[in-house]
Short mmCIF file of N, CA and C in Angstrom, two decimals:
data_model
loop_
_atom_site.label_atom_id
_atom_site.label_comp_id
_atom_site.label_asym_id
_atom_site.label_seq_id
_atom_site.Cartn_x
_atom_site.Cartn_y
_atom_site.Cartn_z
N MET M 1246 -3.70 -19.47 -10.88
CA MET M 1246 -4.03 -20.31 -9.73
C MET M 1246 -5.36 -19.86 -9.16
N ASN M 1247 -6.27 -20.80 -8.99
CA ASN M 1247 -7.54 -20.51 -8.33
C ASN M 1247 -7.39 -20.78 -6.84
N LEU M 1248 -7.87 -19.86 -6.04
CA LEU M 1248 -7.78 -20.02 -4.60
C LEU M 1248 -8.92 -20.90 -4.10
N ASP M 1249 -8.56 -21.88 -3.25
CA ASP M 1249 -9.60 -22.66 -2.60
C ASP M 1249 -9.77 -22.14 -1.17
N ASP M 1250 -10.66 -22.78 -0.42
CA ASP M 1250 -10.95 -22.31 0.94
C ASP M 1250 -9.71 -22.34 1.83
N VAL M 1251 -8.86 -23.33 1.67
CA VAL M 1251 -7.64 -23.43 2.48
C VAL M 1251 -6.70 -22.27 2.16
N ASP M 1252 -6.52 -21.96 0.89
CA ASP M 1252 -5.66 -20.84 0.49
C ASP M 1252 -6.16 -19.54 1.10
N VAL M 1253 -7.46 -19.32 1.03
CA VAL M 1253 -8.04 -18.09 1.59
C VAL M 1253 -7.80 -18.04 3.09
N LYS M 1254 -7.96 -19.16 3.78
CA LYS M 1254 -7.72 -19.19 5.23
C LYS M 1254 -6.26 -18.90 5.54
N ILE M 1255 -5.35 -19.46 4.76
CA ILE M 1255 -3.92 -19.18 4.95
C ILE M 1255 -3.65 -17.69 4.76
N LEU M 1256 -4.19 -17.10 3.69
CA LEU M 1256 -3.98 -15.68 3.43
C LEU M 1256 -4.52 -14.82 4.56
N LYS M 1257 -5.69 -15.17 5.07
CA LYS M 1257 -6.27 -14.40 6.18
C LYS M 1257 -5.40 -14.47 7.43
N ILE M 1258 -4.89 -15.65 7.73
CA ILE M 1258 -4.03 -15.80 8.91
C ILE M 1258 -2.75 -14.98 8.74
N LEU M 1259 -2.10 -15.11 7.59
CA LEU M 1259 -0.84 -14.38 7.37
C LEU M 1259 -1.06 -12.87 7.27
N GLN M 1260 -2.19 -12.46 6.74
CA GLN M 1260 -2.47 -11.04 6.67
C GLN M 1260 -2.67 -10.45 8.06
N ALA M 1261 -3.28 -11.21 8.95
CA ALA M 1261 -3.48 -10.74 10.32
C ALA M 1261 -2.16 -10.69 11.08
N ASP M 1262 -1.27 -11.66 10.81
CA ASP M 1262 0.04 -11.69 11.46
C ASP M 1262 1.00 -12.47 10.57
N GLY M 1263 1.82 -11.74 9.84
CA GLY M 1263 2.76 -12.35 8.91
C GLY M 1263 3.83 -13.19 9.60
N ARG M 1264 3.95 -13.07 10.91
CA ARG M 1264 4.94 -13.86 11.65
C ARG M 1264 4.39 -15.20 12.13
N THR M 1265 3.14 -15.49 11.81
CA THR M 1265 2.55 -16.76 12.24
C THR M 1265 3.36 -17.92 11.66
N ALA M 1266 3.81 -18.80 12.51
CA ALA M 1266 4.60 -19.96 12.08
C ALA M 1266 3.74 -20.88 11.23
N LEU M 1267 4.38 -21.51 10.25
CA LEU M 1267 3.67 -22.44 9.39
C LEU M 1267 3.09 -23.60 10.21
N SER M 1268 3.80 -23.99 11.25
CA SER M 1268 3.28 -25.07 12.12
C SER M 1268 2.00 -24.62 12.83
N GLU M 1269 1.92 -23.36 13.19
CA GLU M 1269 0.70 -22.83 13.84
C GLU M 1269 -0.45 -22.78 12.85
N ILE M 1270 -0.16 -22.38 11.63
CA ILE M 1270 -1.21 -22.37 10.58
C ILE M 1270 -1.70 -23.80 10.36
N ALA M 1271 -0.77 -24.73 10.28
CA ALA M 1271 -1.14 -26.13 10.08
C ALA M 1271 -2.02 -26.62 11.23
N ARG M 1272 -1.66 -26.25 12.45
CA ARG M 1272 -2.46 -26.66 13.61
C ARG M 1272 -3.87 -26.09 13.53
N ARG M 1273 -3.97 -24.79 13.21
CA ARG M 1273 -5.29 -24.14 13.12
C ARG M 1273 -6.17 -24.75 12.04
N LEU M 1274 -5.54 -25.17 10.95
CA LEU M 1274 -6.31 -25.71 9.82
C LEU M 1274 -6.37 -27.23 9.84
N ASP M 1275 -5.77 -27.84 10.87
CA ASP M 1275 -5.75 -29.30 11.02
C ASP M 1275 -5.18 -29.96 9.76
N MET M 1276 -3.99 -29.47 9.38
CA MET M 1276 -3.29 -29.99 8.20
C MET M 1276 -1.83 -30.19 8.55
N GLY M 1277 -1.10 -30.85 7.67
CA GLY M 1277 0.32 -31.06 7.88
C GLY M 1277 1.13 -29.80 7.58
N THR M 1278 2.22 -29.63 8.32
CA THR M 1278 3.08 -28.46 8.12
C THR M 1278 3.67 -28.44 6.72
N ALA M 1279 4.06 -29.61 6.20
CA ALA M 1279 4.64 -29.67 4.85
C ALA M 1279 3.63 -29.20 3.80
N THR M 1280 2.37 -29.57 3.98
CA THR M 1280 1.32 -29.15 3.05
C THR M 1280 1.15 -27.63 3.09
N ILE M 1281 1.13 -27.07 4.29
CA ILE M 1281 0.99 -25.62 4.45
C ILE M 1281 2.20 -24.92 3.83
N HIS M 1282 3.38 -25.48 4.06
CA HIS M 1282 4.60 -24.90 3.48
C HIS M 1282 4.51 -24.85 1.96
N GLU M 1283 4.07 -25.93 1.34
CA GLU M 1283 3.92 -25.97 -0.12
C GLU M 1283 2.91 -24.94 -0.60
N ARG M 1284 1.80 -24.83 0.12
CA ARG M 1284 0.76 -23.88 -0.29
C ARG M 1284 1.25 -22.44 -0.15
N VAL M 1285 1.94 -22.13 0.93
CA VAL M 1285 2.45 -20.77 1.12
C VAL M 1285 3.47 -20.45 0.03
N ASN M 1286 4.33 -21.41 -0.28
CA ASN M 1286 5.30 -21.20 -1.37
C ASN M 1286 4.59 -20.91 -2.68
N SER M 1287 3.53 -21.66 -2.98
CA SER M 1287 2.76 -21.42 -4.21
C SER M 1287 2.10 -20.05 -4.20
N LEU M 1288 1.55 -19.66 -3.05
CA LEU M 1288 0.92 -18.34 -2.94
C LEU M 1288 1.94 -17.22 -3.15
N GLU M 1289 3.15 -17.43 -2.66
CA GLU M 1289 4.22 -16.45 -2.87
C GLU M 1289 4.64 -16.42 -4.35
N GLU M 1290 4.86 -17.60 -4.93
CA GLU M 1290 5.32 -17.68 -6.32
C GLU M 1290 4.29 -17.10 -7.29
N ASP M 1291 3.00 -17.30 -6.99
CA ASP M 1291 1.93 -16.79 -7.85
C ASP M 1291 1.62 -15.33 -7.60
N GLY M 1292 2.28 -14.71 -6.62
CA GLY M 1292 2.13 -13.28 -6.38
C GLY M 1292 1.01 -12.89 -5.44
N TYR M 1293 0.30 -13.85 -4.86
CA TYR M 1293 -0.75 -13.50 -3.90
C TYR M 1293 -0.15 -12.89 -2.64
N ILE M 1294 0.99 -13.39 -2.23
CA ILE M 1294 1.74 -12.82 -1.11
C ILE M 1294 2.94 -12.11 -1.71
N ARG M 1295 2.95 -10.79 -1.60
CA ARG M 1295 4.02 -10.00 -2.22
C ARG M 1295 5.16 -9.72 -1.27
N ASP M 1296 4.87 -9.64 0.04
CA ASP M 1296 5.91 -9.21 0.96
C ASP M 1296 5.47 -9.51 2.39
N TYR M 1297 6.42 -9.55 3.29
CA TYR M 1297 6.17 -9.64 4.73
C TYR M 1297 6.85 -8.43 5.34
N ARG M 1298 6.13 -7.71 6.19
CA ARG M 1298 6.74 -6.52 6.79
C ARG M 1298 6.04 -6.15 8.08
N ALA M 1299 6.73 -5.33 8.86
CA ALA M 1299 6.15 -4.80 10.08
C ALA M 1299 5.34 -3.56 9.72
N VAL M 1300 4.22 -3.36 10.39
CA VAL M 1300 3.42 -2.14 10.23
C VAL M 1300 3.86 -1.20 11.34
N LEU M 1301 4.46 -0.08 10.96
CA LEU M 1301 5.02 0.87 11.92
C LEU M 1301 3.98 1.91 12.31
N ASP M 1302 4.14 2.47 13.50
CA ASP M 1302 3.25 3.52 13.99
C ASP M 1302 3.78 4.87 13.52
N ALA M 1303 3.11 5.46 12.55
CA ALA M 1303 3.56 6.73 11.97
C ALA M 1303 3.57 7.85 13.00
N ASP M 1304 2.58 7.88 13.89
CA ASP M 1304 2.52 8.93 14.90
C ASP M 1304 3.73 8.87 15.83
N LEU M 1305 4.06 7.67 16.31
CA LEU M 1305 5.21 7.53 17.21
C LEU M 1305 6.51 7.89 16.51
N LEU M 1306 6.56 7.69 15.21
CA LEU M 1306 7.76 8.01 14.44
C LEU M 1306 7.80 9.47 13.98
N GLY M 1307 6.77 10.23 14.35
CA GLY M 1307 6.75 11.65 14.00
C GLY M 1307 6.33 11.93 12.57
N LEU M 1308 5.74 10.97 11.90
CA LEU M 1308 5.27 11.17 10.52
C LEU M 1308 3.75 11.26 10.55
N ASP M 1309 3.25 12.24 11.27
CA ASP M 1309 1.82 12.33 11.56
C ASP M 1309 1.07 13.38 10.74
N HIS M 1310 1.71 13.95 9.76
CA HIS M 1310 1.05 14.90 8.86
C HIS M 1310 0.75 14.18 7.54
N VAL M 1311 -0.53 14.00 7.26
CA VAL M 1311 -0.96 13.30 6.05
C VAL M 1311 -1.62 14.29 5.12
N ALA M 1312 -1.31 14.18 3.85
CA ALA M 1312 -1.95 15.04 2.85
C ALA M 1312 -2.22 14.23 1.59
N PHE M 1313 -3.20 14.69 0.85
CA PHE M 1313 -3.55 14.10 -0.43
C PHE M 1313 -3.34 15.18 -1.48
N ILE M 1314 -2.55 14.85 -2.49
CA ILE M 1314 -2.19 15.84 -3.52
C ILE M 1314 -2.74 15.35 -4.85
N ARG M 1315 -3.53 16.20 -5.49
CA ARG M 1315 -4.00 15.92 -6.84
C ARG M 1315 -3.05 16.62 -7.80
N VAL M 1316 -2.57 15.88 -8.79
CA VAL M 1316 -1.59 16.40 -9.73
C VAL M 1316 -2.19 16.39 -11.13
N ASN M 1317 -2.09 17.51 -11.81
CA ASN M 1317 -2.48 17.61 -13.22
C ASN M 1317 -1.20 17.71 -14.04
N THR M 1318 -1.15 16.92 -15.10
CA THR M 1318 0.04 16.87 -15.93
C THR M 1318 -0.30 17.30 -17.36
N GLU M 1319 0.74 17.55 -18.12
CA GLU M 1319 0.54 17.81 -19.54
C GLU M 1319 0.00 16.54 -20.18
N ALA M 1320 -0.82 16.71 -21.19
CA ALA M 1320 -1.47 15.58 -21.86
C ALA M 1320 -0.46 14.50 -22.24
N GLY M 1321 -0.79 13.26 -21.89
CA GLY M 1321 0.03 12.13 -22.28
C GLY M 1321 1.25 11.87 -21.41
N HIS M 1322 1.43 12.64 -20.34
CA HIS M 1322 2.65 12.51 -19.53
C HIS M 1322 2.40 12.01 -18.12
N PHE M 1323 1.15 11.65 -17.78
CA PHE M 1323 0.88 11.30 -16.39
C PHE M 1323 1.64 10.06 -15.93
N SER M 1324 1.82 9.08 -16.81
CA SER M 1324 2.55 7.86 -16.40
C SER M 1324 4.01 8.15 -16.12
N GLU M 1325 4.65 8.96 -16.96
CA GLU M 1325 6.06 9.27 -16.73
C GLU M 1325 6.23 10.11 -15.47
N VAL M 1326 5.30 11.01 -15.20
CA VAL M 1326 5.35 11.80 -13.95
C VAL M 1326 5.16 10.86 -12.76
N ALA M 1327 4.22 9.94 -12.86
CA ALA M 1327 3.97 8.99 -11.77
C ALA M 1327 5.22 8.16 -11.47
N GLU M 1328 5.91 7.70 -12.51
CA GLU M 1328 7.12 6.91 -12.31
C GLU M 1328 8.19 7.72 -11.59
N ARG M 1329 8.30 8.99 -11.92
CA ARG M 1329 9.30 9.83 -11.25
C ARG M 1329 8.89 10.11 -9.81
N LEU M 1330 7.59 10.35 -9.59
CA LEU M 1330 7.11 10.60 -8.23
C LEU M 1330 7.32 9.39 -7.33
N ALA M 1331 7.33 8.21 -7.90
CA ALA M 1331 7.52 6.99 -7.10
C ALA M 1331 8.86 6.99 -6.37
N GLU M 1332 9.79 7.82 -6.80
CA GLU M 1332 11.09 7.91 -6.15
C GLU M 1332 11.06 8.75 -4.87
N GLU M 1333 9.99 9.52 -4.67
CA GLU M 1333 9.87 10.38 -3.49
C GLU M 1333 9.44 9.52 -2.29
N THR M 1334 10.28 9.45 -1.27
CA THR M 1334 10.00 8.56 -0.14
C THR M 1334 8.82 9.00 0.71
N ALA M 1335 8.47 10.27 0.71
CA ALA M 1335 7.33 10.74 1.50
C ALA M 1335 6.00 10.34 0.89
N ILE M 1336 6.02 9.97 -0.39
CA ILE M 1336 4.78 9.58 -1.07
C ILE M 1336 4.53 8.10 -0.80
N GLN M 1337 3.40 7.80 -0.16
CA GLN M 1337 3.05 6.42 0.15
C GLN M 1337 2.26 5.76 -0.95
N GLU M 1338 1.43 6.51 -1.63
CA GLU M 1338 0.58 5.95 -2.67
C GLU M 1338 0.51 6.90 -3.86
N ILE M 1339 0.44 6.32 -5.05
CA ILE M 1339 0.25 7.08 -6.28
C ILE M 1339 -0.81 6.35 -7.09
N HIS M 1340 -1.86 7.07 -7.44
CA HIS M 1340 -2.95 6.48 -8.21
C HIS M 1340 -3.17 7.31 -9.47
N GLU M 1341 -3.24 6.64 -10.63
CA GLU M 1341 -3.63 7.31 -11.87
C GLU M 1341 -5.16 7.34 -11.87
N LEU M 1342 -5.74 8.50 -12.22
CA LEU M 1342 -7.17 8.72 -12.07
C LEU M 1342 -7.87 9.08 -13.36
N THR M 1343 -9.18 8.91 -13.32
CA THR M 1343 -10.05 9.57 -14.29
C THR M 1343 -10.60 10.80 -13.56
N GLY M 1344 -11.15 11.73 -14.27
CA GLY M 1344 -11.74 12.90 -13.62
C GLY M 1344 -10.89 14.14 -13.77
N ASP M 1345 -10.99 15.02 -12.79
CA ASP M 1345 -10.35 16.33 -12.87
C ASP M 1345 -8.84 16.30 -12.72
N ALA M 1346 -8.31 15.34 -11.99
CA ALA M 1346 -6.86 15.25 -11.79
C ALA M 1346 -6.34 14.00 -12.48
N ASP M 1347 -5.06 14.02 -12.81
CA ASP M 1347 -4.43 12.86 -13.45
C ASP M 1347 -3.89 11.87 -12.43
N LEU M 1348 -3.39 12.39 -11.31
CA LEU M 1348 -2.78 11.56 -10.28
C LEU M 1348 -3.28 11.97 -8.91
N LEU M 1349 -3.37 11.01 -8.01
CA LEU M 1349 -3.67 11.28 -6.61
C LEU M 1349 -2.56 10.67 -5.78
N LEU M 1350 -1.95 11.49 -4.92
CA LEU M 1350 -0.85 11.05 -4.08
C LEU M 1350 -1.28 11.09 -2.62
N LYS M 1351 -0.88 10.10 -1.87
CA LYS M 1351 -1.01 10.14 -0.42
C LYS M 1351 0.39 10.30 0.12
N VAL M 1352 0.59 11.32 0.94
CA VAL M 1352 1.93 11.59 1.47
C VAL M 1352 1.89 11.65 2.99
N ARG M 1353 3.02 11.32 3.60
CA ARG M 1353 3.22 11.43 5.05
C ARG M 1353 4.51 12.18 5.28
N VAL M 1354 4.42 13.22 6.09
CA VAL M 1354 5.60 14.02 6.42
C VAL M 1354 5.59 14.32 7.91
N SER M 1355 6.70 14.83 8.41
CA SER M 1355 6.80 15.11 9.84
C SER M 1355 6.25 16.48 10.21
N ASP M 1356 6.20 17.39 9.25
CA ASP M 1356 5.68 18.73 9.56
C ASP M 1356 5.29 19.46 8.27
N ARG M 1357 4.73 20.65 8.44
CA ARG M 1357 4.28 21.40 7.26
C ARG M 1357 5.42 21.79 6.35
N SER M 1358 6.58 22.06 6.91
CA SER M 1358 7.70 22.43 6.03
C SER M 1358 8.11 21.26 5.14
N GLY M 1359 7.98 20.03 5.63
CA GLY M 1359 8.24 18.86 4.80
C GLY M 1359 7.27 18.78 3.64
N LEU M 1360 6.01 19.11 3.92
CA LEU M 1360 5.00 19.12 2.86
C LEU M 1360 5.29 20.24 1.86
N THR M 1361 5.67 21.40 2.36
CA THR M 1361 6.00 22.53 1.49
C THR M 1361 7.17 22.18 0.57
N ASP M 1362 8.20 21.55 1.14
CA ASP M 1362 9.36 21.16 0.34
C ASP M 1362 8.98 20.14 -0.74
N LEU M 1363 8.14 19.16 -0.37
CA LEU M 1363 7.70 18.16 -1.33
C LEU M 1363 6.90 18.80 -2.45
N LEU M 1364 5.97 19.68 -2.11
CA LEU M 1364 5.16 20.36 -3.12
C LEU M 1364 6.03 21.20 -4.05
N SER M 1365 7.05 21.81 -3.50
CA SER M 1365 7.97 22.60 -4.32
C SER M 1365 8.71 21.71 -5.32
N ARG M 1366 9.16 20.55 -4.87
CA ARG M 1366 9.85 19.62 -5.78
C ARG M 1366 8.91 19.13 -6.86
N ILE M 1367 7.69 18.74 -6.46
CA ILE M 1367 6.72 18.24 -7.45
C ILE M 1367 6.40 19.32 -8.48
N GLY M 1368 6.25 20.54 -8.03
CA GLY M 1368 5.92 21.64 -8.93
C GLY M 1368 6.99 21.90 -9.98
N LYS M 1369 8.21 21.48 -9.70
CA LYS M 1369 9.32 21.68 -10.64
C LYS M 1369 9.47 20.53 -11.63
N TYR M 1370 8.74 19.46 -11.45
CA TYR M 1370 8.83 18.32 -12.36
C TYR M 1370 8.38 18.74 -13.76
N ASP M 1371 9.11 18.28 -14.77
CA ASP M 1371 8.67 18.49 -16.14
C ASP M 1371 7.30 17.84 -16.31
N ALA M 1372 6.42 18.48 -17.01
CA ALA M 1372 5.08 17.99 -17.37
C ALA M 1372 4.05 18.12 -16.25
N VAL M 1373 4.43 18.64 -15.07
CA VAL M 1373 3.42 18.91 -14.02
C VAL M 1373 2.86 20.30 -14.27
N ARG M 1374 1.54 20.33 -14.50
CA ARG M 1374 0.88 21.61 -14.74
C ARG M 1374 0.41 22.28 -13.46
N SER M 1375 -0.16 21.48 -12.52
CA SER M 1375 -0.65 22.07 -11.28
C SER M 1375 -0.84 20.98 -10.23
N THR M 1376 -0.94 21.41 -8.98
CA THR M 1376 -1.26 20.51 -7.88
C THR M 1376 -2.34 21.17 -7.02
N ALA M 1377 -3.08 20.36 -6.31
CA ALA M 1377 -4.04 20.82 -5.31
C ALA M 1377 -3.90 19.89 -4.12
N THR M 1378 -3.84 20.44 -2.93
CA THR M 1378 -3.52 19.65 -1.75
C THR M 1378 -4.61 19.74 -0.72
N ASP M 1379 -4.96 18.59 -0.16
CA ASP M 1379 -5.88 18.50 0.98
C ASP M 1379 -5.09 17.91 2.13
N VAL M 1380 -5.08 18.60 3.27
CA VAL M 1380 -4.38 18.13 4.46
C VAL M 1380 -5.39 17.43 5.36
N ALA M 1381 -5.05 16.23 5.79
CA ALA M 1381 -5.94 15.46 6.67
C ALA M 1381 -5.90 16.05 8.07
N LEU M 1382 -7.07 16.23 8.67
CA LEU M 1382 -7.15 16.74 10.03
C LEU M 1382 -7.04 15.62 11.06
N ARG M 1383 -7.58 14.46 10.71
CA ARG M 1383 -7.61 13.33 11.64
C ARG M 1383 -7.75 12.05 10.83
N ASN M 1384 -7.12 11.00 11.32
CA ASN M 1384 -7.21 9.70 10.67
C ASN M 1384 -8.32 8.91 11.36
N VAL M 1385 -9.39 8.65 10.65
CA VAL M 1385 -10.51 7.88 11.20
C VAL M 1385 -10.28 6.40 10.97
N LYS M 1386 -9.82 6.03 9.79
CA LYS M 1386 -9.52 4.64 9.47
C LYS M 1386 -8.42 4.58 8.43
N GLU M 1387 -7.45 3.73 8.68
CA GLU M 1387 -6.39 3.48 7.73
C GLU M 1387 -6.07 2.00 7.84
N GLU M 1388 -6.36 1.26 6.80
CA GLU M 1388 -6.25 -0.19 6.85
C GLU M 1388 -5.50 -0.69 5.62
N GLN M 1389 -4.56 -1.57 5.86
CA GLN M 1389 -3.82 -2.19 4.76
C GLN M 1389 -4.36 -3.57 4.42
N ARG M 1390 -5.11 -4.16 5.35
CA ARG M 1390 -5.64 -5.50 5.11
C ARG M 1390 -6.72 -5.48 4.04
N LEU M 1391 -6.74 -6.53 3.25
CA LEU M 1391 -7.73 -6.69 2.20
C LEU M 1391 -8.85 -7.59 2.70
N ASP M 1392 -10.09 -7.26 2.31
CA ASP M 1392 -11.25 -8.07 2.65
C ASP M 1392 -11.32 -9.18 1.62
N ILE M 1393 -10.76 -10.34 1.97
CA ILE M 1393 -10.69 -11.43 0.98
C ILE M 1393 -11.69 -12.51 1.31
N SER M 1394 -12.16 -13.14 0.26
CA SER M 1394 -13.04 -14.29 0.39
C SER M 1394 -12.69 -15.26 -0.72
N ASN M 1395 -13.42 -16.30 -0.85
CA ASN M 1395 -13.15 -17.26 -1.92
C ASN M 1395 -14.14 -17.10 -3.05
N ASP M 1396 -14.53 -15.85 -3.32
CA ASP M 1396 -15.50 -15.57 -4.39
C ASP M 1396 -14.81 -15.46 -5.75
N GLY M 1397 -13.50 -15.49 -5.79
CA GLY M 1397 -12.84 -15.43 -7.07
C GLY M 1397 -11.71 -14.52 -7.00
#
């Protein structure tokens, strides 16, 4: 599916507030609600919209310790390690990398002991050779929104 200007506008509105009513989107775009409903359904079916969720405040919830962990694995095992790491709820992101490390993890925990426990578990995984951890001192910017346009 190729996105047109209307699709991009719909995505921008829903990304800013996923609770925006379809009738409100239709009003903003000067279109019929049924048309907007069909377009949103197509965007969902084609995978452009994967989920609707609330963005929670990690600090208020006590999950204010952020760390980035670089993981080195035995040759050829980084994907299987990544799949197993995906089961760890404290890990928010897992990226397979080029360069010095095989994987980069972003984790959120409530305190240093939570980080220590997580690192201990990761270190015991089969095929994990080593880890290196950077603890974030301050969050300057953390954004989930994508900068979308109709460029393709």
